[in-house]
Phi, psi and omega in degrees: 000149173302145170270127193253130177271328181186166185304336189280341179286147169302128187257113178251121187250105180280150174298136176262115182292110176265134178306163171280128179261005181290135175066033176296341183286335182263355179292144173295168180295319183287334163292318177299313177299324171300310190290331177291304186304328174290327177286336180280326171300322187288319182293315180306314191296325183283323187285328174299316176295326185286327177298316181300309183296317184302326184288336180289317177310305173303307179304325182282353186240027181294151188299339185286338176287345186052209179304344177274000185285166185302304179316306189294318180300342170275355182076025178238159191270352187201167181284328181307323183292319183300305176311317178295316177302325188268339180245347179088003185265161173307148178313318186280336175291320171307314185300313185301317167320309184297312178311298184298323176284340167284312176302312168314311180289324167307314186291311191295319188271001170083008177267359193210054184295340180299331184263008178307329181285334187283313177305308181297325177284324177289312180305330179270000177076014177264354169229133186284162180305319183297316181295323185279326172304314187306308177292330179290303185303321188287306178308312174083201183243155174303152181218184181297333182264340185228124185274162171304320178297325181292311184294322177302318189281334171282329180297306182306316171306302183292337171289328176284324182283331186251000180294160176297328185300339173283356174063241192280343186264010180288133189285139168291158174310321184292314182301312178300311178311312181295319178295330179288320186289334185278318173298333172288327176290328176299315187292337190273347194318318182297354186224080180291329188290322182295313178305316176296318179296322184299306183298330191279328191284346183267352189299136181203150176224132181220151173217159169205151185273145175272160176303330181276011180082349167300143164256125168280133171262096183247136186228145170231113187249142176279166184311322186291310182301318179297317172307314175295301180296311177290317183298317175295321184277338172296316177301305183312316194268356197302330167302331177276341188242032178072043172281193182295149173276154190253153179248318181300129181303321185289312173298341168289315179293316182297315185293321182294316174299328187285312179293327174275007175288127180292352180282158180278173178294320182292320183288334176288323186283333175292309185296316177312307179289337170292329181293310181303306176305310176307317197292323185285322182283345187262344189298150184301329189252027170311133177298165169272155172237107182061033180087007175249140169294152160282154013275132171266358176283146178238164169248120176268117185214143177289133171304325166294338179284327181290319194287331185256353188062022173237152174125216181208166176221176179220150170276137168318128168099343182249146187252341173284136181275166174215154200287165181297329183287334181283320186283319175299312181305305183288338173296322184282316189274321188246358172082018182297149192262123175275132170269108186269128185254144172241113170078229179258015193220146180275160179302120171289122176244039188308152188218164186251016171291157174294313185261145176297136186281180185284328179295313176295321172305325183295308188293315175302319189287328175285325184287322183260328172066038182129195170292118186297342180294119198308305192280000174284145186242023171290134171287172180304335176295338189239045174242167177234163182273137180227137171287128178288312176256136182313144177306137181230008178102354183213000184258013176287078189225176179281336182288336181253025166247156184201144184253142180217145170297172190291326183307291181295338167293325183280330180301318180302319189272340184261316183256013168076023167279158173217156185233132185234138171261137178252158187305333176270022171083011172262156182240149186224121189257133180233125177291156178295164182297152169237110178066031178088355191249139181288139178266140175296134178292160175227142180294141175262129179241152186287139173283007188251106188305327193297332172307339181253015182270157181269000000 
C-alpha cells in the first residue's frame, strides 16, 4: 500500500495478500499469534487510508455547507453516518477515523507538528486508528501552559506503548486514552480553573437502543456531577458495599432487606437511579420541559387490549413490548398518557388550522414513533410534523401529516425528496433525480410496532 502524506496526494491502494486461515485449528500457539498479528498489520494499513479519506468526507460535509454538504446530499446527517454506510463500522469507529485522518492532514500541512510521531506510526501501519484517536483527543492542543514540545514528547511515549511493535504487550486504546488525559491534566496543574472548565465542557449523557430492545445509557460526568450522582447511589447501596453498621432498628431492617434482595449491585444501582428520577418528576414543583409538566412519556396500547386485559403495549420511543398489566400500572400510578389504537390507526383529531395541534402531534407521534425516514434513528421526542401535501386551508389532518426530524425535514424542502401517500394507506419516499434519471420510491415504515397489528 502506498504511503499517504496528505489528502491531496493520489492514493494508490495495492492488493493486500492476506494469509490463509485454512486449518487454523491445527496451528501451534506461536503460529496462531503470528497470523493474527499479520492480519492486524493489514487492517492498520487499510485503516490508515480510510482515515485520510474519512477526513476528506468530513471536510466536504462541513456544517457551514448546510444542505449542500456531501453528507446531506447523500441523505445522511453527519460524515460519520456516511462512513458507517460505506464501511459497516460503528459510529465511534467512524469518528475515530475522522479524528485520525484530520490529525494526519494537520501534521503534513505543518499545523500539528507535535503529532508527527502519531502520524508516522499510523501511516506505517504501526499504530491503529483507534489508538491514534485516543492519543489525539486525550492530549488536546498546545496552550499557554502546555508547549508543543511537551505534547510531542508525551505523544512519542504513548505511540511506543500503543504501537504494534510491542506485540501482545501493546496498550489498548482505552488505556492509552486514560494515560493521555492524565498526562494532559498533570501538565495543566498550574491552571486548575481552566482544567475544571475543560472537564465541565466534556460532560455528556447519551443513550441509544440496542437491537434487543434494551437502552444503553452512557454518561461522562464532571467531578461535581459525579459527586452528586455517585454519592447518592453509593449512600443508597452502602449496605451492599461494606457501609457502616446501623443502630436504629429501621435502618438495620432496611440494610437487611437490601442484603437479601436478589438483584445484583448493578441492577439495584439502576433501579435506585430510576426511583430518584421518578421522585423528582412527581414533585409538586417539578420543572416543566418545553412547557409541559412531567411525565412526558406516553403508553401506546390497543383500545381493546385495555378492555380485555390481554395483549401488549409500548412506551413511546421504545421498541420492546411491555405487558398490559405494566401499561395499566403506569397509567394509574404515574399519570402516563395512553394513546389508544383502533386497528392500525390512532384516533384522528383533524383540525383546519395551519399547524398541527398538540393533540394531532400527539397522534402523529404515536403513529410514526420517531422520524419516518426509514434509516433515521431520531426518537419521537425530536421530530417535527410535516404536511405531505402543501397546506390548502383544510388539510391539516393526520392523513396528511408525517413526523420527521429537523434534518430530514430540511431534506424534503431543500434537496428535492418527496413523500406520497397512496390510497392503501402506505407512504412512499422518492429521492431526487440523479443524472437526469428518476429514482425508485421506497416505502416508509412506522417505527411503532402497533401500526402493523391487525
